Steps between C-alpha positions, in 0.01 A plus 500: 500500500613268223693524175269637232581393146153532353463874527866597514462736207255720688650501848503837675853610580392625842401149601815324376791381709820434309734251658819381335701189571857563384742231397850538343375482141124554509245735649143372549223751561161393635198728496277421797156655481198521719211351303229489759293756308524318169255227410640170381367324194481188713228672700304627197131434531364184343130589517189357343495535121245783532769711668759458222560767236715429194567837340731665251627857481485622139562838337686704243872536564588742785144520634621376839429125510815392681488795741139410587599137555787609725260701718260207524776274628617762751156583640411133527813448711717290269784746441688717745559804279344659195692414183533742211520424128756779444720358776474148360398341831139388443396143580338405168760662267784271601673437165820696445361641173180615676695685768736664253227612256227577755241291315322171560610232254349182635192441715571427865268328750471588867275364774379695804193543718278797565222510758431123511539463120787332316610696193703334223620792291689513169675821400511514118709700251361804323722488190352364177802273442401297807128478440517120528581540869169682544315243288611196695446674835143600411434148375520366857376797707150572626519880515720793405592848614546740208729786600476833320713812499225745598658773285500280187192279538482205262827458306606269216603195703201550733279412204701183433491365854133592536416300186695207644302519826172515306601196293530300822182658651689636798327753733713809562551781747649828376752700702565858390859540617722808519222729625776719645615610155411859407333377181294222668142516372229276644233591245738457205605154622140390556400617153794322338398173672145550376591590140817302429436184702124499437461426871265639764717657773336498846665777701536398868729781615569864421836666577548754774728772366695488178866493396732548795195571718354154445452371855246221473165387365132502586352150516163545328357176639552592867517882462831499683813709454823297480790736570872423488677764710855439383729726701822415316630320194589207728138453611394160371123563483424191709259693719226730375202678651143392416216720616144573380436801283352779713326827432816680608682371193589707197165578329642420159619159621162427660315592183734295280471197729121527515468524122747216444320269747162573344646422156652179639167380643321582175762324286504185715120489494510512119751213490356274774129411509512369858637830629248699295216298654644560848505876440144512370353285777694603813661837423268664250466809720876552536747310283788650700393296804594170340754320728861491385500119532211460254670737258827309529324168436341646188837634374643149547223343294554760226875432501466120487249526217747727319230765453717764664848559642559660843735800485721609790757780534841538662871553465708189564832684493373745760354213711138609469197292410653152485327351807149582364610337173586184691157515665342534156689195374357284777155661482430506124723253315394134484618202697612195296171319569305789350657460156291192411759277334322192362806284553471544877170312477653232278818443702321534835766454771771371264792720414477716188745785437641706214870573451519863394865594549841336522821644650846349512694493824867400490474303822146360487447463124166588337246674724145461372218733605164323531149635550309239696136476387391194700640251751813540710862514387747320727878491499683172435219365280473396134286707264390436144523742205218435254669700222834316533330169591770459761521458876758690708583517867472838665772525762411829673210741526555872563304814576613761242632836615682658204847338501472375861287197582397302805451123491167356615361144508173563307279759337125500443277588206476863394864582568815561294792268577861467398633146443845346477577180308272523196766484229275436198206727577468816291268802491142398420518143631210354697619324817287233673562243771492200266382362167209335679371828645527668159301220338236513774459877451466452123222244558315742730533779244361279223211390716424868565494563128831691508760477232748364753788705362588817324754311295339206329826308466494430872132420542571132556751553779350781704376855517766742384480857621533762232862608501664837446473671162847594378526792255708466185843669512549819297881531505777250433878500476789255489683405817848349505725373783852643538649162401362169376604350832223708660229390253367224727490741796310756292247240389442399863455865601252563218305186589470616860397852399240368252349286772477807724374728224279337232493827299871448432545278194825340387550329165789394280518633145506190271720670239764681708479288818487820708294518820213749467361679806138621467341736751231758571711813459841666527484513878395136526797378291738736682390358837544140375847586373592656834365205698709254297809704588419545870334171593681258271834677453492496117600810302283454194489709184165618359447569132291799382133497599258407224122525480288183490290559190214277383385399151156453349349458152308738277259271315360150475703238315462128422763248401588131508819302549619143488790329671615170355817358644650153541729435793655153485224268394224718644297748295368815665220674310280792606289744298319801645276782375430805714393864511633786714309821566561810717294543819461789739626341823862460599520120534514242222273203457461184290173339398382207286204469265203321656550194280869478578440555871299177510737292285848600618685274739606656835875447444481650149296795632761567767780485240312746275445742792867477594599583141269802490612637837868455414448717192348771721825523699698653212335717237614513134611867506750531785449185703292665776199316650180514296185659647141533386484206257237226476581177315237265355608149403292375204657159447786285623610175339752278676625157395527232771840494664566873458644645816323791678822705465474472119134608512594803710785587259261482202242723667766747617641531146149550358425766762816690410394508133152622597633774727726627221211497250283695747746791517695594813448791735726596792325595826693721741430554873359847564522646849253717683713787636424752775741790555459753779695817419503870575341722236836667425638168371184375325604606149836324533330175606246525217774556245698200624191274487426610143846372400417170669188438288284586800129581481368752756164389642436769760667773702357549849567759766597383849566789735803685356600214269383353171426130463571377150322180385642340188563174315853432381661192335712313752794493259519881531500503880842353573696735722204735532550567871846649433373718214200622702723587793722701263230699317312586821802553728373213714159659560279231345380149575356235270345156506393267225332167443435279200193629318473268197681345208431707190586458133807693389454739211656384169797738516599403856451130422719526190769674703483229767519220245808653338669551836426146614624367166830681546440737208524816712 
């Protein structure tokens, strides 16, 4: 026995001994626990890189990600009791806001082992407001588990996270959760994966029983029944019965299993040429005789090639089907050395890592999460950030386990580490052992014919890993401290929160001097506001939420401008001629004529580009950022001695004239909305959406409910959850994500302009 602090939250009361030492003024209570059946992170496996799995759990909100993670930790032996989201005692949802609201807000990393494999797992949020957490997790992971509510199939946020996984070319395994629900439907879920995700689902299990009678699954590879005989609600599902299917089984189950296995063999043969050749040469007389091991190897090849996605079934809340899911993670998802990162070849045995997340700890300062791609990370050593061009000393190295960590001396390639002491490093930074190792890797990349970097600005100092793409905020509001004496504390809090969350933007309005908070949604800003109060002790005041519009132009326009100014005895003269035209893509660009491209001096070119880009920051209509504009510089004349700042000012003024001549158009964010509602409340929901300028795309049937798919301007969606709860008596759910920025119609734009001008 020894004092257990690490897993205190999940100690079983039957194993606790309370002993109090009483003094005149104080009472101290110690909880002594027996921890001999709990694995320590200090003893976590450190296997060969081929036995490491870096995975993420991703899904729509309430599909069961955190519950599945909790079961994985329990069955692998790293927690004493099963946590529950509703009780607020899960390992990965450790923030106060997460436990109060029952949702995941920030991604959390845990490390554990399963059958000689080391699994580094990141549990990600399912809410659209925190999609950056999914993005930066998937950026550094090698595989993912997509969790589905088997009664709903593919939902709105499922599409978003699936697209993110595809962008990073991540192999996936699908887990159809909640098979114990009365409305669970295997065929419906499979079809939704096929149609909505455009994926090829490879079914490896079929359920035994349905609804409350769901007792287990049939493993189609081995033709075995896996049965969880849970005798009471306290049964943890740790043990289950595995036995071969026999002729004495239910005839319907035998027939379903036989048909499903035949379909599996046929599908895998279509997707994998090596397996098809094996069938035709060795098992042409009887395809069913193919060994389970050969079939499993073929499924792995299909998964790694991203030609298909294995599909498994279970119910995490009811403790059924999670152990086979863990087996599938180790069997089908890739090891770090199977992901073929070029930089591993270029850095060889030198350290190369990517910082993908930063947390702030009041005692230890910034905690930086690193994915190690090559080399070994050691505590008490100096590391170099290529992006910051700075060297820092890392004081401690930790194994991450949600909000509890264990210190270790070193960590090898392929793992995820938590570091203490890196005070300048931010999300997206590339960390190497030294400037010399970065330069050596760059030389190897150039000799191989590689570009050497994904960001050309750093090509001369080393290979920079592509960072994390941060979406633009869609909401903003003012934030004020209770008194001016707290202004410095508020600025420090906002700086820390921005470093943790790159999707949170903070700026100061140049006219009013107010601090502007920009975020991904109402919930995002509400959580930030609450964290400032709880973690930093500042009672701030938020102004009304406003939508982050964009501006563009309607037509092509050309203009010229001249700046001629004498400051002291020095004359500054610049003259520019340019054209702006609308383009279809969201970003803005600047180009020069071929003749000018050859003649222009580098410092003048940089000044011109700065002037153009500064004009894109505030449009001529309402001062919102400009999108979808291409600028062509025809000529630029600058007298010797003219400062670059004056050149930029001349170009910026000329751009403003051109944008006004081209005619302004406001672009508003339009959300893709999915509402699940009973048919009796459908008309009320439709009527409310019509008042919100919504456009109905489709109405689907899902069991006894209707699923309403629509697009609605974000400006009309403020407070929608409260209204929906009212009109449906709480019997509806919804989710939404940013669909596109679309041009406002003339009437709505005129109304907005008047309101913003203070005329309404």
